[in-house]
Amino acid sequence: MTVREQLPAGQRSSGPGSTIGGGVTTPPPMARRRTTGSWRSRLEIAVLTGPALVVFLLFVIFPVVAAAYYGFFRWAGYGVPNQFVGLQNYVTIVQDPTFIAALGHNAVIVVLSLVLQGPIAILLALLLNRKMRGQTLIRVLIFIPYVISEVVVGTGWSLILQTTGALNSALQNMGLGALRVDWLANPDVAIWTLMGIITWKYVGFAVILFLAGLQGIPEELTEAASIDGASFWQIQRRITLPLLGPTLRIWAFLSVIGALQLFDLVYIIWGQYVASTAGTSTMATYLVVNGRNAGSYGYGNAVAVVLFLISLIVALVYQRFVLRRDTEGALTGKGR
């Protein structure tokens, strides 16, 4: 007779999780372990994500909510706002031709950033991806402008590009005085000057990003295509660029968002007055000039909300129609 058979009928257990004695149910050992593991994993998630969530709420969500609140007031930046104006600040923004011009400048910068930086970065990345002498040094030299502070870059270029600056002096000394122009104040030239500076500074980031993407392309594919008789450019067009697509789309997204929020270089080089007349003002410089510098902090907060909404809409649309295939492939393990 087994031990179980020797127990009284009311105390016999039919297995894990069965009733013993006076009707008390004991959970099976596996269930207890699963419950303990579940609470432990939840605690780990809370401990690991809690600080990041607090920082995100404190430095991202709260400022956006506060800006939206102050945007409904005429506020001088101190004290409790009490002059409620409703949507008047936002109406003034969309009716201000200066803001519309700044929005147009941002749009031009977005397009030109993609058109200029993209091809240059791809060509440099393809070149530096091949074994060559001085490869590391060239990579470092290309990336250096990206890590230099915007204040240093802006100050240096503003001195070089002045009417009596180094560039015009060099052109004069080389007998090319006819090419001397006002690189900063001429509306026909200033936007291209800005794009040249932006390209010089940020193309290194794109090159490094593309090089990282090229490292993930299997060499067997290019070797097989080469054996089949494909030329170098055919390999790049048919194999390399399609496989580099996810990296290109991520870079384009970062470039677009950065161009929409461009401020420091424009403000340092052109200042708050020349930027609007030279055709290089942006929404961010408009915010500072007409908000903080004018003492209209309520209006400045409204401009900040508009800038945030424009960036958010662009990011969501880009995510929905451009990055969707990449993100779905990353989450499900397969792309469409």
Coordinates of N, CA, C and O in Angstrom, one line a residue, residues 12-153:
R12 N -6.4 12.9 0.9 CA -5.7 12.4 -0.3 C -5.6 13.5 -1.4 O -6.6 14.2 -1.6
S13 N -4.5 13.6 -2.0 CA -4.2 14.5 -3.1 C -4.1 13.8 -4.4 O -3.5 12.8 -4.5
S14 N -4.8 14.4 -5.4 CA -4.8 13.8 -6.7 C -3.7 14.3 -7.5 O -3.6 13.9 -8.7
G15 N -2.9 15.2 -7.0 CA -1.8 15.7 -7.8 C -1.5 17.2 -7.5 O -2.2 17.7 -6.5
P16 N -0.6 17.8 -8.2 CA -0.3 19.2 -7.9 C -1.6 20.1 -8.1 O -2.3 19.9 -9.0
G17 N -1.8 21.0 -7.1 CA -2.9 21.9 -7.2 C -4.2 21.3 -6.8 O -5.3 21.9 -7.0
S18 N -4.2 20.1 -6.1 CA -5.4 19.5 -5.7 C -5.8 19.9 -4.3 O -5.1 20.6 -3.6
T19 N -6.9 19.4 -3.8 CA -7.4 19.8 -2.5 C -6.9 18.8 -1.4 O -6.9 17.6 -1.6
I20 N -6.4 19.3 -0.3 CA -5.9 18.5 0.8 C -6.7 18.9 2.1 O -6.8 20.0 2.4
G21 N -7.0 17.9 2.8 CA -7.6 18.1 4.1 C -9.0 18.8 4.0 O -9.9 18.4 3.3
G22 N -9.0 19.9 4.7 CA -10.3 20.7 4.7 C -10.6 21.5 3.5 O -11.2 22.6 3.7
G23 N -10.2 21.2 2.4 CA -10.6 21.9 1.2 C -9.7 23.0 0.8 O -10.0 23.8 -0.1
V24 N -8.4 23.0 1.3 CA -7.4 24.0 1.0 C -6.7 23.6 -0.3 O -6.2 22.5 -0.3
T25 N -6.7 24.4 -1.3 CA -6.0 24.1 -2.6 C -4.6 24.6 -2.6 O -4.3 25.8 -2.3
T26 N -3.7 23.7 -2.8 CA -2.2 24.1 -2.9 C -1.8 24.3 -4.3 O -2.1 23.5 -5.2
P27 N -1.2 25.5 -4.7 CA -0.8 25.7 -6.1 C 0.3 24.8 -6.5 O 1.1 24.5 -5.6
P28 N 0.3 24.4 -7.7 CA 1.4 23.5 -8.1 C 2.7 24.2 -8.1 O 2.8 25.5 -8.2
P29 N 3.8 23.5 -7.9 CA 5.1 24.2 -7.8 C 5.5 25.0 -9.0 O 6.0 26.1 -8.9
M30 N 5.1 24.5 -10.3 CA 5.4 25.3 -11.5 C 4.7 26.6 -11.5 O 5.2 27.6 -11.9
A31 N 3.4 26.6 -11.0 CA 2.6 27.8 -11.0 C 3.3 28.8 -10.0 O 3.3 30.0 -10.3
R32 N 3.7 28.3 -8.9 CA 4.3 29.2 -7.9 C 5.6 29.8 -8.5 O 5.9 31.0 -8.3
R33 N 6.4 29.0 -9.2 CA 7.6 29.5 -9.8 C 7.3 30.6 -10.9 O 8.0 31.6 -11.0
R34 N 6.2 30.3 -11.7 CA 5.9 31.2 -12.7 C 5.4 32.6 -12.1 O 5.7 33.6 -12.6
T35 N 4.6 32.5 -11.0 CA 4.2 33.7 -10.4 C 5.3 34.5 -9.8 O 5.4 35.7 -10.0
T36 N 6.3 33.8 -9.2 CA 7.4 34.5 -8.6 C 8.3 35.1 -9.8 O 8.7 36.3 -9.7
G37 N 8.5 34.4 -10.8 CA 9.3 34.9 -12.0 C 8.6 36.1 -12.6 O 9.2 37.0 -13.1
S38 N 7.2 36.0 -12.7 CA 6.5 37.1 -13.3 C 6.7 38.4 -12.5 O 6.9 39.5 -13.1
W39 N 6.5 38.3 -11.2 CA 6.7 39.5 -10.4 C 8.1 40.0 -10.4 O 8.4 41.2 -10.4
R40 N 9.1 39.1 -10.5 CA 10.5 39.5 -10.5 C 10.8 40.2 -11.9 O 11.5 41.2 -11.9
S41 N 10.2 39.7 -13.0 CA 10.5 40.4 -14.3 C 9.8 41.7 -14.3 O 10.4 42.7 -14.8
R42 N 8.6 41.8 -13.7 CA 8.0 43.1 -13.7 C 8.8 44.2 -12.8 O 8.9 45.3 -13.2
L43 N 9.3 43.7 -11.7 CA 10.1 44.6 -10.9 C 11.4 45.0 -11.6 O 11.8 46.2 -11.6
E44 N 12.0 44.1 -12.4 CA 13.2 44.4 -13.1 C 12.9 45.5 -14.2 O 13.6 46.4 -14.4
I45 N 11.8 45.3 -14.9 CA 11.4 46.2 -15.9 C 11.1 47.6 -15.3 O 11.5 48.6 -15.8
A46 N 10.4 47.6 -14.1 CA 10.2 48.9 -13.5 C 11.4 49.6 -13.0 O 11.6 50.8 -13.2
V47 N 12.4 48.8 -12.5 CA 13.6 49.4 -12.0 C 14.5 50.0 -13.2 O 15.1 51.0 -13.1
L48 N 14.5 49.2 -14.3 CA 15.3 49.6 -15.4 C 14.7 50.8 -16.2 O 15.4 51.6 -16.7
T49 N 13.4 50.7 -16.4 CA 12.7 51.8 -17.2 C 12.3 53.0 -16.4 O 12.0 54.0 -17.0
G50 N 12.2 52.8 -15.1 CA 11.6 53.9 -14.3 C 12.4 55.2 -14.4 O 11.9 56.3 -14.7
P51 N 13.8 55.2 -14.2 CA 14.5 56.4 -14.3 C 14.4 57.1 -15.7 O 14.3 58.3 -15.8
A52 N 14.5 56.2 -16.8 CA 14.4 56.8 -18.1 C 13.0 57.4 -18.3 O 12.8 58.5 -19.0
L53 N 11.9 56.7 -17.8 CA 10.6 57.3 -17.9 C 10.4 58.6 -17.2 O 9.8 59.5 -17.7
V54 N 11.0 58.7 -16.0 CA 10.9 59.9 -15.2 C 11.6 61.1 -16.0 O 11.1 62.2 -16.1
V55 N 12.8 60.8 -16.5 CA 13.6 61.8 -17.3 C 12.8 62.2 -18.5 O 12.7 63.4 -18.8
F56 N 12.2 61.2 -19.2 CA 11.4 61.5 -20.4 C 10.2 62.4 -20.1 O 9.9 63.4 -20.8
L57 N 9.5 62.1 -19.0 CA 8.3 62.9 -18.6 C 8.7 64.3 -18.2 O 8.1 65.3 -18.5
L58 N 9.9 64.4 -17.4 CA 10.3 65.6 -16.9 C 10.8 66.6 -17.9 O 10.6 67.8 -17.9
F59 N 11.6 66.0 -18.9 CA 12.3 66.9 -19.8 C 11.7 66.9 -21.2 O 12.2 67.7 -22.1
V60 N 10.7 66.1 -21.5 CA 10.1 66.1 -22.8 C 8.6 66.4 -22.7 O 8.1 67.4 -23.3
I61 N 7.9 65.5 -22.0 CA 6.4 65.7 -22.0 C 6.0 67.0 -21.2 O 5.2 67.7 -21.7
F62 N 6.6 67.2 -20.0 CA 6.2 68.3 -19.3 C 6.5 69.6 -20.0 O 5.7 70.6 -20.0
P63 N 7.7 69.8 -20.6 CA 7.9 71.1 -21.3 C 6.9 71.3 -22.5 O 6.5 72.4 -22.7
V64 N 6.6 70.2 -23.2 CA 5.6 70.4 -24.3 C 4.3 70.8 -23.7 O 3.6 71.7 -24.3
V65 N 3.8 70.2 -22.6 CA 2.5 70.6 -22.0 C 2.6 72.0 -21.5 O 1.6 72.8 -21.7
A66 N 3.7 72.4 -20.9 CA 3.8 73.7 -20.3 C 3.8 74.7 -21.5 O 3.2 75.8 -21.4
A67 N 4.5 74.4 -22.6 CA 4.6 75.4 -23.7 C 3.2 75.5 -24.3 O 2.8 76.6 -24.7
A68 N 2.4 74.4 -24.4 CA 1.1 74.5 -24.9 C 0.2 75.4 -24.0 O -0.6 76.1 -24.5
Y69 N 0.4 75.3 -22.7 CA -0.4 76.1 -21.8 C 0.0 77.5 -21.9 O -0.9 78.4 -22.0
Y70 N 1.2 77.9 -21.9 CA 1.6 79.3 -21.9 C 1.3 79.9 -23.3 O 1.2 81.1 -23.4
G71 N 1.2 79.1 -24.3 CA 0.9 79.6 -25.6 C -0.5 80.2 -25.7 O -0.8 80.9 -26.7
F72 N -1.3 80.0 -24.8 CA -2.7 80.6 -24.8 C -2.7 81.9 -24.0 O -3.8 82.5 -23.9
F73 N -1.6 82.4 -23.6 CA -1.5 83.6 -22.8 C -0.6 84.6 -23.4 O 0.3 84.3 -24.2
R74 N -0.8 85.9 -23.1 CA 0.2 87.0 -23.4 C 1.0 87.1 -22.1 O 0.6 87.6 -21.1
W75 N 2.2 86.6 -22.2 CA 3.0 86.4 -21.0 C 4.4 87.0 -21.2 O 5.1 86.8 -22.2
A76 N 4.9 87.7 -20.2 CA 6.2 88.3 -20.3 C 7.4 87.4 -19.7 O 8.5 87.9 -19.7
G77 N 7.1 86.2 -19.3 CA 8.1 85.3 -18.9 C 8.3 85.2 -17.4 O 9.1 84.4 -16.9
Y78 N 7.6 86.0 -16.6 CA 7.7 85.9 -15.1 C 6.3 86.1 -14.6 O 5.4 86.7 -15.2
G79 N 6.1 85.6 -13.4 CA 4.8 85.7 -12.7 C 3.8 84.7 -13.3 O 4.2 83.9 -14.2
V80 N 2.6 84.8 -12.8 CA 1.6 83.8 -13.2 C 0.9 84.5 -14.4 O 0.5 85.6 -14.4
P81 N 0.8 83.7 -15.6 CA 0.1 84.3 -16.7 C -1.3 84.5 -16.5 O -2.0 83.6 -16.0
N82 N -1.8 85.7 -16.8 CA -3.2 86.0 -16.5 C -4.0 86.7 -17.7 O -5.2 86.9 -17.6
Q83 N -3.2 87.0 -18.7 CA -3.9 87.6 -19.9 C -4.1 86.5 -20.9 O -3.4 86.2 -21.9
F84 N -5.2 85.8 -20.8 CA -5.6 84.7 -21.7 C -6.0 85.3 -23.0 O -6.9 86.2 -23.1
V85 N -5.4 84.8 -24.1 CA -5.7 85.3 -25.5 C -6.2 84.1 -26.3 O -6.5 84.4 -27.5
G86 N -6.3 82.9 -25.8 CA -6.9 81.8 -26.6 C -6.0 81.4 -27.7 O -4.8 81.3 -27.5
L87 N -6.5 81.4 -28.9 CA -5.8 81.0 -30.1 C -5.1 82.1 -30.8 O -4.6 82.0 -32.0
Q88 N -5.2 83.3 -30.2 CA -4.7 84.5 -30.9 C -3.2 84.4 -31.3 O -2.8 84.8 -32.4
N89 N -2.4 83.9 -30.4 CA -1.0 83.7 -30.8 C -0.8 82.8 -32.0 O 0.0 83.1 -32.9
Y90 N -1.6 81.7 -32.1 CA -1.4 80.8 -33.2 C -2.0 81.4 -34.5 O -1.4 81.2 -35.6
V91 N -3.0 82.2 -34.4 CA -3.5 82.9 -35.6 C -2.5 83.9 -36.1 O -2.2 84.0 -37.3
T92 N -1.8 84.6 -35.1 CA -0.8 85.6 -35.5 C 0.4 84.9 -36.2 O 1.0 85.4 -37.2
I93 N 0.7 83.7 -35.7 CA 1.8 82.9 -36.3 C 1.5 82.6 -37.8 O 2.4 82.8 -38.7
V94 N 0.4 82.0 -38.0 CA 0.1 81.5 -39.4 C -0.2 82.7 -40.3 O -0.1 82.5 -41.6
Q95 N -0.4 83.9 -39.8 CA -0.7 85.0 -40.7 C 0.6 85.9 -40.8 O 0.5 86.9 -41.6
D96 N 1.6 85.6 -40.1 CA 2.8 86.4 -40.2 C 3.7 86.0 -41.4 O 4.1 84.8 -41.4
P97 N 3.9 86.8 -42.3 CA 4.7 86.5 -43.5 C 6.1 86.1 -43.2 O 6.8 85.3 -43.9
T98 N 6.6 86.7 -42.1 CA 8.0 86.3 -41.7 C 8.1 84.9 -41.2 O 9.1 84.2 -41.6
F99 N 7.1 84.4 -40.5 CA 7.1 83.0 -40.2 C 6.9 82.1 -41.4 O 7.6 81.0 -41.5
I100 N 6.0 82.5 -42.3 CA 5.8 81.7 -43.5 C 7.1 81.6 -44.3 O 7.5 80.6 -44.9
A101 N 7.9 82.7 -44.4 CA 9.2 82.7 -45.1 C 10.2 81.8 -44.4 O 10.9 81.1 -45.0
A102 N 10.2 81.9 -43.0 CA 11.1 81.0 -42.3 C 10.7 79.5 -42.5 O 11.6 78.6 -42.7
L103 N 9.4 79.2 -42.5 CA 9.0 77.8 -42.8 C 9.4 77.4 -44.2 O 9.9 76.2 -44.4
G104 N 9.3 78.3 -45.2 CA 9.8 78.0 -46.5 C 11.3 77.7 -46.6 O 11.8 76.9 -47.3
H105 N 12.1 78.5 -45.8 CA 13.5 78.3 -45.7 C 13.8 76.9 -45.1 O 14.8 76.2 -45.6
N106 N 13.1 76.5 -44.1 CA 13.3 75.2 -43.5 C 13.0 74.1 -44.6 O 13.7 73.1 -44.7
A107 N 12.0 74.3 -45.4 CA 11.6 73.3 -46.4 C 12.8 73.2 -47.4 O 13.2 72.1 -47.9
V108 N 13.3 74.4 -47.8 CA 14.4 74.4 -48.8 C 15.6 73.7 -48.2 O 16.3 72.9 -48.9
I109 N 15.9 73.9 -46.9 CA 17.1 73.3 -46.3 C 16.9 71.8 -46.2 O 17.8 71.0 -46.3
V110 N 15.6 71.3 -45.9 CA 15.4 69.9 -45.8 C 15.7 69.3 -47.2 O 16.4 68.2 -47.3
V111 N 15.2 69.8 -48.3 CA 15.4 69.2 -49.6 C 16.9 69.3 -50.0 O 17.4 68.3 -50.4
L112 N 17.5 70.4 -49.8 CA 18.9 70.5 -50.2 C 19.8 69.7 -49.4 O 20.8 69.2 -49.9
S113 N 19.5 69.5 -48.1 CA 20.3 68.6 -47.3 C 20.3 67.2 -47.8 O 21.3 66.5 -47.9
L114 N 19.1 66.7 -48.2 CA 19.0 65.4 -48.8 C 19.7 65.3 -50.1 O 20.5 64.3 -50.4
V115 N 19.5 66.3 -51.0 CA 20.1 66.3 -52.3 C 21.6 66.4 -52.3 O 22.3 65.8 -53.1
L116 N 22.1 67.3 -51.5 CA 23.6 67.5 -51.5 C 24.3 66.5 -50.6 O 25.3 65.9 -51.1
Q117 N 23.9 66.3 -49.4 CA 24.7 65.4 -48.5 C 24.6 63.9 -48.9 O 25.6 63.2 -48.8
G118 N 23.4 63.5 -49.3 CA 23.2 62.1 -49.7 C 24.2 61.6 -50.7 O 25.0 60.6 -50.4
P119 N 24.2 62.1 -51.9 CA 25.1 61.6 -52.9 C 26.6 61.7 -52.5 O 27.4 60.8 -52.8
I120 N 27.0 62.8 -51.9 CA 28.4 63.0 -51.5 C 28.7 62.0 -50.5 O 29.8 61.3 -50.6
A121 N 27.9 61.8 -49.5 CA 28.2 60.8 -48.5 C 28.3 59.4 -49.0 O 29.1 58.6 -48.6
I122 N 27.4 59.0 -49.9 CA 27.4 57.7 -50.5 C 28.7 57.4 -51.3 O 29.3 56.4 -51.2
L123 N 29.1 58.4 -52.1 CA 30.3 58.3 -52.9 C 31.5 58.1 -52.0 O 32.4 57.3 -52.2
L124 N 31.6 59.0 -51.0 CA 32.7 58.9 -50.0 C 32.7 57.6 -49.3 O 33.8 57.0 -49.0
A125 N 31.5 57.1 -48.9 CA 31.5 55.8 -48.1 C 31.9 54.7 -49.0 O 32.6 53.8 -48.6
L126 N 31.5 54.7 -50.3 CA 31.9 53.6 -51.2 C 33.4 53.6 -51.4 O 34.0 52.6 -51.5
L127 N 33.9 54.8 -51.5 CA 35.4 55.0 -51.7 C 36.1 54.5 -50.5 O 37.1 53.7 -50.6
L128 N 35.7 54.9 -49.3 CA 36.4 54.5 -48.1 C 36.1 53.1 -47.7 O 36.8 52.6 -46.8
N129 N 35.2 52.5 -48.3 CA 34.9 51.1 -47.9 C 35.9 50.1 -48.6 O 35.9 48.9 -48.3
R130 N 36.6 50.6 -49.6 CA 37.6 49.8 -50.3 C 39.0 50.0 -49.6 O 39.3 51.1 -49.0
K131 N 39.8 49.0 -49.6 CA 41.1 49.1 -49.0 C 42.0 50.0 -49.8 O 42.1 49.9 -51.0
M132 N 42.5 51.0 -49.0 CA 43.4 52.0 -49.7 C 44.3 52.6 -48.6 O 44.0 52.5 -47.4
R133 N 45.4 53.2 -49.1 CA 46.4 53.7 -48.1 C 45.8 55.0 -47.5 O 45.2 55.8 -48.2
G134 N 46.0 55.2 -46.2 CA 45.5 56.4 -45.5 C 44.0 56.4 -45.3 O 43.4 57.4 -45.0
Q135 N 43.4 55.2 -45.3 CA 41.9 55.1 -45.2 C 41.5 55.6 -43.8 O 40.5 56.4 -43.7
T136 N 42.1 55.2 -42.8 CA 41.7 55.7 -41.4 C 41.9 57.2 -41.3 O 41.0 57.8 -40.7
L137 N 43.0 57.7 -41.8 CA 43.2 59.2 -41.7 C 42.1 59.9 -42.4 O 41.6 61.0 -41.9
I138 N 41.7 59.5 -43.6 CA 40.7 60.2 -44.4 C 39.4 60.1 -43.6 O 38.6 61.1 -43.6
R139 N 39.0 59.0 -43.0 CA 37.8 58.9 -42.3 C 37.8 59.9 -41.1 O 36.8 60.5 -40.9
V140 N 38.9 60.0 -40.4 CA 39.0 60.9 -39.3 C 38.8 62.3 -39.8 O 38.1 63.1 -39.2
L141 N 39.5 62.7 -40.8 CA 39.4 64.1 -41.4 C 38.0 64.4 -41.8 O 37.5 65.5 -41.6
I142 N 37.3 63.4 -42.4 CA 35.9 63.7 -42.8 C 35.0 63.8 -41.6 O 34.0 64.7 -41.7
F143 N 35.2 63.1 -40.6 CA 34.3 63.1 -39.4 C 34.6 64.3 -38.4 O 33.7 64.6 -37.7
I144 N 35.8 64.9 -38.5 CA 36.2 65.9 -37.5 C 35.2 67.1 -37.5 O 34.8 67.6 -36.5
P145 N 34.7 67.6 -38.7 CA 33.8 68.8 -38.6 C 32.5 68.5 -37.9 O 32.0 69.4 -37.2
Y146 N 32.1 67.2 -37.9 CA 30.8 66.9 -37.2 C 31.0 67.0 -35.7 O 30.0 67.4 -35.0
V147 N 32.1 66.7 -35.1 CA 32.3 66.8 -33.7 C 32.7 68.1 -33.2 O 32.8 68.4 -32.0
I148 N 33.0 69.1 -34.1 CA 33.3 70.4 -33.7 C 32.1 71.2 -33.2 O 31.0 71.0 -33.9
S149 N 32.2 71.9 -32.2 CA 31.0 72.7 -31.7 C 30.4 73.6 -32.7 O 31.2 74.2 -33.5
E150 N 29.1 73.7 -32.8 CA 28.5 74.6 -33.7 C 28.9 76.1 -33.5 O 29.0 76.9 -34.4
V151 N 29.2 76.4 -32.2 CA 29.6 77.8 -31.9 C 31.0 78.1 -32.6 O 31.2 79.1 -33.2
V152 N 31.9 77.1 -32.5 CA 33.2 77.2 -33.2 C 33.1 77.3 -34.7 O 33.7 78.1 -35.4
V153 N 32.2 76.4 -35.2 CA 32.0 76.4 -36.7 C 31.4 77.7 -37.2 O 31.9 78.3 -38.1

